[in-house]
Short mmCIF file of C-alpha atoms in Angstrom, two decimals:
data_model
loop_
_atom_site.label_atom_id
_atom_site.label_comp_id
_atom_site.label_asym_id
_atom_site.label_seq_id
_atom_site.Cartn_x
_atom_site.Cartn_y
_atom_site.Cartn_z
CA MET A 225 123.77 67.07 122.58
CA ALA A 226 122.94 64.05 120.47
CA LYS A 227 125.67 61.93 118.96
CA GLY A 228 126.69 62.94 115.46
CA THR A 229 125.76 66.60 115.84
CA SER A 230 127.78 69.73 116.51
CA ILE A 231 127.38 73.46 116.89
CA MET A 232 128.45 75.64 113.93
CA ASP A 233 128.30 79.37 113.33
CA VAL A 234 126.64 80.01 109.91
CA ARG A 235 125.39 82.98 107.90
CA LEU A 236 122.20 82.90 105.85
CA HIS A 237 121.72 85.39 102.98
CA GLY A 238 124.08 87.98 104.41
CA GLY A 239 122.53 87.93 107.89
CA MET A 240 124.25 87.90 111.27
CA GLY A 241 125.88 84.72 112.44
CA SER A 242 123.57 82.27 114.21
CA LYS A 243 124.13 78.94 115.94
CA PHE A 244 122.37 75.87 114.61
CA SER A 245 122.61 72.20 115.43
CA LEU A 246 123.97 70.46 112.33
CA SER A 247 123.51 66.82 111.49
CA ARG A 248 126.52 65.06 109.95
CA ASP A 249 127.10 61.90 108.00
CA LYS A 250 130.19 60.11 106.70
CA HIS A 251 130.04 61.83 103.27
CA THR A 252 129.74 65.52 104.19
CA ASN A 253 130.67 67.82 107.02
CA SER A 254 127.02 68.86 107.13
CA THR A 255 123.87 67.55 105.49
CA ILE A 256 122.23 70.97 105.34
CA TYR A 257 122.86 74.24 103.54
CA GLN A 258 123.87 72.56 100.28
CA TYR A 259 123.23 75.82 98.40
CA CYS A 260 124.82 76.05 94.98
CA LEU A 261 126.29 79.46 95.82
CA ASN A 262 128.39 77.76 98.51
CA ASP A 263 130.10 75.61 95.87
CA GLU A 264 132.93 77.21 93.88
CA VAL A 265 132.18 75.24 90.70
CA GLU A 266 128.37 75.19 90.73
CA SER A 267 128.01 78.86 91.72
CA VAL A 268 129.09 80.02 88.26
CA ARG A 269 126.51 77.94 86.39
CA SER A 270 123.44 79.57 84.87
CA TYR A 271 120.94 77.80 87.12
CA CYS A 272 122.52 79.05 90.34
CA THR A 273 120.82 81.95 92.10
CA THR A 274 119.81 82.78 95.66
CA ALA A 275 118.54 79.86 97.78
CA VAL A 276 118.95 77.26 95.00
CA CYS A 277 120.23 73.85 96.09
CA LEU A 278 123.08 71.91 94.58
CA PRO A 279 121.96 69.19 92.14
CA GLY A 280 120.86 66.20 94.15
CA TRP A 281 119.60 68.27 97.07
CA SER A 282 116.24 69.80 97.88
CA GLY A 283 114.24 71.21 100.75
CA LYS A 284 113.88 74.69 102.19
CA HIS A 285 117.37 74.53 103.70
CA CYS A 286 118.88 72.25 101.03
CA ASP A 287 119.13 69.48 103.61
CA GLN A 288 117.28 66.66 101.87
CA LYS A 289 118.81 64.19 99.48
CA ASP A 290 116.87 64.10 96.18
CA VAL A 291 116.88 60.42 95.34
CA GLU A 292 115.32 61.07 91.91
CA THR A 293 118.14 63.40 90.92
CA PRO A 294 121.56 61.87 91.61
CA GLU A 295 124.13 64.35 92.81
CA SER A 296 126.37 63.74 89.81
CA ASP A 297 123.65 64.49 87.23
CA PRO A 298 123.18 68.12 86.08
CA VAL A 299 119.65 69.52 86.20
CA THR A 300 118.43 70.04 82.62
CA SER A 301 114.66 70.28 82.97
CA CYS A 302 112.08 72.22 84.95
CA GLY A 303 109.58 69.39 84.47
CA GLU A 304 110.40 67.53 87.68
CA ASN A 305 110.76 69.07 91.12
CA ASN A 306 110.66 72.53 89.47
CA GLY A 307 114.27 72.00 88.37
CA GLY A 308 115.39 72.18 91.98
CA CYS A 309 114.37 75.84 92.14
CA GLY A 310 112.14 75.49 95.16
CA GLU A 311 109.72 78.43 95.25
CA ASP A 312 111.62 80.28 92.52
CA VAL A 313 110.68 80.34 88.84
CA CYS A 314 112.47 77.64 86.86
CA VAL A 315 113.57 78.60 83.33
CA GLU A 316 115.20 76.28 80.84
CA VAL A 317 118.09 77.85 78.94
CA GLY A 318 120.42 76.60 76.23
CA ASP A 319 121.50 77.06 72.62
CA ASP A 320 119.85 73.81 71.52
CA VAL A 321 117.99 70.80 72.86
CA PHE A 322 121.27 69.03 73.59
CA ASP A 323 122.69 71.83 75.75
CA VAL A 324 119.98 72.70 78.25
CA GLN A 325 120.37 73.86 81.83
CA VAL A 326 117.98 75.44 84.27
CA LYS A 327 118.08 78.94 85.68
CA CYS A 328 116.16 79.89 88.80
CA ASN A 329 114.62 83.36 88.78
CA PRO A 330 113.06 84.84 91.91
CA PRO A 331 109.25 85.07 91.68
CA ASP A 332 107.85 88.46 90.68
CA GLU A 333 106.84 90.62 93.62
CA GLU A 334 104.07 92.33 91.66
CA ILE A 335 101.69 91.43 88.86
CA PHE A 336 102.46 92.94 85.44
CA LYS A 337 99.51 94.81 83.96
CA VAL A 338 99.42 95.67 80.26
CA PRO A 339 97.15 98.63 79.36
CA THR A 340 94.03 97.90 77.35
CA VAL A 341 95.01 97.22 73.75
CA LYS A 342 93.63 99.86 71.45
CA PRO A 343 92.03 98.71 68.20
CA MET A 344 94.14 99.02 65.08
CA SER A 345 94.06 102.50 63.59
CA ASP A 346 92.26 102.98 60.30
CA TRP A 347 95.50 104.55 59.10
CA ASN A 348 97.90 101.70 59.81
CA TYR A 349 101.02 103.30 58.33
CA LYS A 350 103.69 100.82 57.22
CA GLY A 351 106.37 103.00 55.66
CA CYS A 352 107.63 104.83 52.59
CA PHE A 353 108.27 102.55 49.61
CA ASN A 354 109.57 102.91 46.07
CA LYS A 355 107.56 100.06 44.60
CA MET A 356 104.00 98.73 44.72
CA HIS A 357 103.26 95.71 42.54
CA SER A 358 100.22 97.08 40.74
CA SER A 359 99.40 98.42 37.29
CA THR A 360 96.54 100.80 38.17
CA GLU A 361 96.40 104.22 39.78
CA GLU A 362 93.46 106.42 40.73
CA THR A 363 93.41 110.10 41.63
CA ILE A 364 92.25 110.72 45.21
CA ARG A 365 92.17 113.58 47.73
CA SER A 366 92.67 111.80 51.07
CA VAL A 367 94.02 108.63 52.69
CA GLU A 368 90.46 107.61 53.53
CA SER A 369 89.29 107.84 49.93
CA CYS A 370 92.22 105.65 48.86
CA SER A 371 91.43 103.03 51.51
CA GLU A 372 87.85 102.84 50.27
CA LEU A 373 89.06 101.97 46.77
CA CYS A 374 91.24 99.03 47.79
CA ASP A 375 90.49 95.42 48.69
CA GLU A 376 94.14 94.37 48.58
CA THR A 377 96.48 94.02 51.56
CA PHE A 378 98.05 97.45 51.11
CA TYR A 379 97.13 100.80 49.67
CA GLY A 380 99.58 103.58 48.92
CA ILE A 381 99.51 107.19 47.81
CA LYS A 382 102.14 108.77 45.57
CA ASN A 383 102.77 112.44 44.92
CA GLY A 384 99.89 113.49 47.16
CA GLU A 385 97.13 112.31 44.81
CA LEU A 386 97.72 108.94 43.12
CA CYS A 387 96.26 105.89 44.89
CA THR A 388 97.54 102.34 44.24
CA CYS A 389 96.32 99.03 45.69
CA ALA A 390 98.69 96.05 45.98
CA ASN A 391 99.38 92.83 47.80
CA ILE A 392 103.16 93.26 47.57
CA VAL A 393 105.34 96.28 48.30
CA ASP A 394 109.10 96.63 48.09
CA ASN A 395 112.10 98.96 48.49
CA GLU A 396 111.50 100.77 51.79
CA VAL A 397 113.25 104.10 52.30
CA GLY A 398 113.18 106.90 54.87
CA ALA A 399 109.97 108.85 55.50
CA ASP A 400 111.64 112.04 54.27
CA ARG A 401 111.21 110.72 50.69
CA CYS A 402 107.41 110.73 51.23
CA ASN A 403 107.16 114.46 51.77
CA LYS A 404 103.73 115.14 50.21
CA LYS A 405 100.49 115.58 52.18
CA CYS A 406 96.92 114.85 51.20
CA SER A 407 94.08 117.25 51.95
CA ASP A 408 93.59 115.52 55.33
CA GLY A 409 97.16 116.36 56.33
CA LEU A 410 98.36 112.74 56.32
CA SER A 411 101.46 111.43 54.59
CA CYS A 412 100.78 110.85 50.89
CA GLY A 413 104.06 109.85 49.28
CA GLY A 414 106.56 111.73 47.19
CA GLU A 415 107.35 112.29 43.54
CA SER A 416 108.38 108.65 43.04
CA PHE A 417 107.54 107.12 46.42
CA TYR A 418 104.45 105.71 48.09
CA SER A 419 103.19 106.24 51.63
CA VAL A 420 101.94 102.71 52.29
CA TYR A 421 99.12 101.76 54.67
CA ALA A 422 97.72 98.34 55.60
CA SER A 423 94.14 97.49 54.73
CA LYS A 424 91.89 95.58 57.12
CA VAL A 425 92.41 92.23 55.45
CA SER A 426 93.98 89.06 56.74
CA ASP A 427 96.56 88.07 54.14
CA ILE A 428 100.07 89.51 54.21
CA PHE A 429 102.25 88.69 51.21
CA LEU A 430 105.99 88.31 51.28
CA ASN A 431 107.61 91.03 49.20
CA ARG A 432 110.27 88.72 47.79
CA GLN A 433 109.77 85.51 45.82
CA PHE A 434 106.03 86.31 45.69
CA LYS A 435 105.13 83.62 48.19
CA LEU A 436 102.23 83.79 50.60
CA ALA A 437 103.47 84.37 54.14
CA LYS A 438 101.69 83.99 57.45
CA LYS A 439 98.08 85.00 57.63
CA ALA A 440 97.12 87.48 60.26
CA SER A 441 94.13 85.26 60.96
CA LYS A 442 96.51 82.82 62.64
CA SER A 443 97.49 83.42 66.25
CA ILE A 444 101.00 84.03 67.55
CA VAL A 445 102.39 83.31 71.00
CA VAL A 446 102.83 86.24 73.40
CA GLY A 447 104.40 84.24 76.23
CA CYS A 448 104.14 81.49 78.83
CA PHE A 449 103.32 82.38 82.44
CA LYS A 450 102.73 80.79 85.81
CA TYR A 451 99.96 83.32 86.46
CA LEU A 452 97.69 84.79 83.78
CA GLU A 453 94.40 86.63 84.14
CA LEU A 454 92.07 87.87 81.38
CA GLU A 455 88.64 89.33 82.02
CA HIS A 456 86.42 86.84 80.17
CA LYS A 457 86.24 83.12 80.98
CA GLN A 458 85.11 80.57 78.40
CA ASN A 459 83.92 77.01 78.82
CA GLU A 460 86.43 75.63 76.33
CA LYS A 461 89.12 73.10 77.22
CA ASP A 462 90.55 72.61 73.74
CA LYS A 463 93.24 75.16 72.83
CA ALA A 464 92.26 75.55 69.17
CA HIS A 465 88.58 76.01 70.06
CA CYS A 466 89.54 78.57 72.69
CA LEU A 467 91.54 80.63 70.19
CA ASP A 468 88.69 80.58 67.68
CA SER A 469 86.11 81.44 70.33
CA CYS A 470 88.08 84.47 71.57
CA LYS A 471 88.51 85.79 68.05
CA GLU A 472 84.81 85.34 67.21
CA LEU A 473 83.91 87.29 70.35
CA GLY A 474 86.16 90.15 69.24
CA PHE A 475 88.84 89.74 71.90
CA PRO A 476 92.46 90.20 70.79
CA TYR A 477 93.97 87.83 73.37
CA SER A 478 93.44 84.24 74.46
CA GLY A 479 94.84 82.43 77.49
CA THR A 480 94.98 78.63 77.53
CA GLY A 481 96.40 76.08 79.94
CA ASN A 482 95.50 73.77 82.79
CA GLU A 483 92.23 72.98 80.96
CA THR A 484 91.02 76.58 81.10
CA CYS A 485 90.15 79.20 78.47
CA GLN A 486 90.29 82.98 78.92
CA CYS A 487 89.69 85.87 76.52
CA GLY A 488 90.25 89.57 76.93
CA ARG A 489 91.86 92.92 76.20
CA ASP A 490 93.36 93.62 79.64
CA ILE A 491 96.39 91.45 80.38
CA GLU A 492 97.74 90.57 83.83
CA PHE A 493 100.65 88.16 84.15
CA LYS A 494 103.33 87.04 86.57
CA ASP A 495 106.38 84.77 86.51
CA GLN A 496 107.21 84.38 82.82
CA LEU A 497 108.65 81.09 81.58
CA ASN A 498 110.09 79.74 78.33
CA LYS A 499 107.47 79.30 75.62
CA GLU A 500 108.44 75.63 75.42
CA GLN A 501 107.22 75.05 78.99
CA CYS A 502 103.65 75.71 77.85
CA LYS A 503 103.58 72.80 75.43
CA GLU A 504 100.51 70.71 76.08
CA PRO A 505 99.85 69.22 78.53
CA SER A 506 101.00 71.98 80.88
CA VAL A 507 99.97 73.44 84.22
CA PHE A 508 101.13 76.86 83.02
CA PHE A 509 99.26 79.41 80.89
CA LEU A 510 99.96 80.32 77.27
CA LEU A 511 98.96 83.83 76.19
CA SER A 512 98.25 84.21 72.45
CA ASP A 513 97.41 87.11 70.14
CA VAL A 514 94.53 85.90 67.95
CA SER A 515 94.60 88.94 65.62
CA PRO A 516 98.28 89.89 65.31
CA ASP A 517 99.56 92.95 63.50
CA LEU A 518 102.15 91.95 60.89
CA ASP A 519 104.68 93.99 58.96
CA VAL A 520 104.92 94.03 55.16
CA ARG A 521 106.97 90.83 55.24
CA GLY A 522 104.40 88.89 57.23
CA LYS A 523 106.32 89.01 60.52
CA PRO A 524 104.82 89.96 63.89
CA THR A 525 105.94 93.30 65.31
CA LYS A 526 105.19 92.63 69.00
CA TYR A 527 106.15 90.48 71.98
CA ASN A 528 109.92 90.54 71.62
CA TYR A 529 110.35 89.39 75.22
CA CYS A 530 113.81 88.08 76.10
CA MET A 531 112.21 85.02 77.72
CA ASN A 532 110.87 84.00 74.29
CA ASP A 533 114.42 83.77 72.91
CA ARG A 534 116.49 80.69 73.78
CA ILE A 535 119.74 82.66 73.64
CA GLU A 536 118.64 85.83 75.41
CA SER A 537 116.73 83.95 78.13
CA LYS A 538 119.98 82.53 79.53
CA LYS A 539 121.53 85.97 80.06
CA ALA A 540 121.59 87.52 83.49
CA TYR A 541 119.45 90.53 82.56
CA CYS A 542 116.46 88.48 81.42
CA GLN A 543 113.47 88.39 83.79
CA THR A 544 109.68 88.41 83.50
CA GLY A 545 108.28 90.96 81.06
CA LEU A 546 111.66 92.32 79.94
CA CYS A 547 112.22 92.98 76.25
CA LYS A 548 115.08 91.69 74.16
CA LEU A 549 117.87 94.23 73.81
CA GLY A 550 116.83 96.81 71.23
CA TRP A 551 113.09 96.66 72.05
CA THR A 552 110.88 98.49 74.52
CA GLY A 553 107.21 99.01 75.47
CA ALA A 554 104.77 96.99 77.57
CA LEU A 555 104.34 94.58 74.65
CA CYS A 556 107.97 94.82 73.47
CA ASP A 557 106.71 96.19 70.15
CA LYS A 558 108.74 99.40 69.82
CA ARG A 559 112.35 99.56 68.72
CA ASP A 560 114.69 101.26 71.19
CA CYS A 561 117.22 103.10 69.05
CA ASN A 562 119.29 103.90 72.16
CA THR A 563 119.93 100.22 72.96
CA SER A 564 121.75 97.87 70.59
CA ASP A 565 120.75 100.20 67.73
CA GLY A 566 117.17 98.95 67.93
CA ALA A 567 118.23 95.35 67.16
CA CYS A 568 118.78 96.40 63.54
CA GLY A 569 121.07 94.19 61.50
CA GLU A 570 124.45 94.94 60.02
CA GLY A 571 124.35 97.67 57.40
CA MET A 572 121.13 99.13 58.82
CA ILE A 573 120.45 101.88 61.32
CA CYS A 574 117.63 102.54 63.78
CA VAL A 575 115.89 105.79 62.85
CA GLN A 576 113.14 107.69 64.63
CA GLU A 577 110.65 109.29 62.23
CA ILE A 578 107.57 111.42 62.84
CA VAL A 579 104.76 110.40 60.50
CA ASN A 580 101.14 111.49 60.84
CA TYR A 581 102.00 113.14 64.17
CA VAL A 582 103.31 109.86 65.61
CA THR A 583 106.95 109.00 66.36
CA ILE A 584 108.00 105.69 64.78
CA ALA A 585 111.32 103.88 65.23
CA LYS A 586 112.34 101.47 62.48
CA CYS A 587 115.36 99.91 60.80
CA LEU A 588 116.42 101.54 57.54
CA CYS A 589 119.34 101.03 55.22
CA ARG A 590 122.35 103.28 55.35
CA ASP A 591 123.72 105.43 52.53
CA GLY A 592 120.35 106.05 50.88
CA LEU A 593 119.84 102.40 49.96
CA ALA A 594 116.46 100.69 50.02
CA SER A 595 115.40 97.80 52.23
CA VAL A 596 114.35 94.73 50.24
CA GLY A 597 114.40 92.16 53.05
CA GLU A 598 114.44 92.04 56.81
CA PHE A 599 118.12 93.01 56.91
CA GLU A 600 118.98 93.34 53.23
CA CYS A 601 119.69 96.52 51.30
CA LYS A 602 120.19 97.46 47.66
CA GLY A 603 120.35 100.52 45.44
CA LEU A 604 117.15 101.86 43.92
CA SER A 605 116.50 101.01 40.27
CA VAL A 606 116.40 103.98 37.93
CA TYR A 607 116.07 104.99 34.31
CA ALA A 608 118.58 107.31 32.75
CA VAL A 609 117.05 110.08 30.64
CA ARG A 610 118.47 112.96 28.66
CA ARG A 611 117.81 116.37 30.23
CA LYS A 612 119.31 119.82 30.03
CA SER A 613 120.82 121.65 32.97
CA ARG A 614 120.35 125.37 33.54
CA ARG A 615 123.72 126.03 31.89
CA GLY A 616 122.67 124.27 28.73
CA LYS A 617 125.04 121.33 29.13
CA LYS A 618 123.54 117.93 28.64
CA PHE A 619 123.88 115.35 31.40
CA LEU A 620 122.30 112.07 32.37
CA PHE A 621 120.04 112.26 35.42
CA PRO A 622 118.50 109.31 37.27
CA ILE A 623 114.71 109.36 37.32
CA LEU A 624 113.12 106.96 39.83
CA SER A 625 110.10 105.20 38.47
CA SER A 626 107.58 102.81 40.00
CA ASN A 627 107.05 101.43 36.49
CA PHE A 628 110.66 100.34 36.08
CA LEU A 629 110.11 96.62 36.67
CA ARG A 630 107.01 96.56 34.47
CA ARG A 631 109.10 97.29 31.40
CA SER A 632 112.43 95.94 30.24
CA SER A 633 115.45 98.09 29.51
CA PRO A 634 118.14 96.94 27.06
CA TYR A 635 120.68 98.67 29.28
CA GLY A 636 119.75 96.88 32.53
CA LYS A 637 119.27 98.29 36.01
CA ILE A 638 121.34 101.19 37.22
CA SER A 639 122.23 101.39 40.92
CA LEU A 640 121.55 104.81 42.40
CA LYS A 641 124.43 104.25 44.79
CA ASN A 642 126.98 104.04 41.98
CA LEU A 643 125.32 106.32 39.41
CA LEU A 644 127.29 109.48 38.56
CA TYR A 645 126.28 111.93 35.86
CA ARG A 646 128.19 111.75 32.60
CA LYS A 647 128.69 114.38 29.95
CA GLU A 648 126.76 113.98 26.71
CA THR A 649 130.08 114.00 24.85
CA GLU A 650 130.92 110.53 26.20
CA PRO A 651 130.09 107.69 23.77
CA GLN A 652 126.75 106.18 24.68
CA PRO A 653 123.75 104.55 23.00
CA GLU A 654 120.49 106.32 22.41
CA LEU A 655 118.54 106.48 25.68
CA MET A 656 115.03 105.34 26.40
CA GLN A 657 112.72 107.92 27.93
CA SER A 658 111.26 107.11 31.33
CA PRO A 659 107.70 105.76 31.15
CA GLY A 660 107.07 107.28 34.65
#
């Protein structure tokens, strides 16, 4: 046996003990098998998984000193030497740019295949709302006839027959309030509520502060991948030109990276990375949706992958193609009410509704309140009017009206949550009749 070597019994990845000849130096008992899992301190760090070397070491058996990465320096980037992950997938995790580590995920054994994306339905139902910012209404018989009347972003039907076109909608409530049907059997609102559908136009308007939000004509990022395959190849090296070219050809998706351009409907991907790792120039592939579907607040409803979230990507559960907690589906575009309450915010609840023969899961406000923001609730605005009950006693009843904000009331808004009927004998001013 050569000088400076010895025989040691070692175990690799849970296997049976084997004898290897180990080289020694004056600093360590052995210069090989410097796996992070063998170190009590490093093994608990986020980067440490199977077969990953300690910082400062590399090679298949972690037996080579990495002169470019001193042993004392933590690995904070996947940019060089794949973050020390070897053949694994390097992912950068951290709460901010000043607290970044690397995590090594094993490469995917199989390619993820997303089913062909179906074109957007003509009846792109958005929800049941109390308010549409419009002053005109037309009598219709079907959802289709209403859509033909409107050039605005949204069209809605109230009480089974009244069509309204608007660029802004507000006050979302449960689908049970839109209990009327049109002649085609589709949801057509309620007595004071609108079944709202999205028109085939590009602009989505924010429902608060009346500011223009994102345009659907702009692309959004689906994810960053080591492997990406779409069915149509384009001779475009510039990312912006590639996105435009794919959209002009009628493809919903574009893949850019490594000076290539792909377009398509069928998506195949493998080994998902942080979105930030696809910043140009990059050898990885960025998948983009060039015609995204947005909600009424101008936010995308798809691609809630955990790897796209800096916080969630550092958690142990997060791997390629997995959704953030509360989401499900191949494109992470459906809320999972059975997990984390569908990622709904405080004061809201994930509810499954059946509308137009389709089950929809969405976040709605509790206690009969209306949603006025992504996670903000309030009581519905009402008018108080004088009516008689069956027993002849006079009470005040709330009457919901879509016209409420188009006229001013000297008595202000009344919250439905706090409104209780009062006897006519109580002192009160003369009441204004509802214009609805």
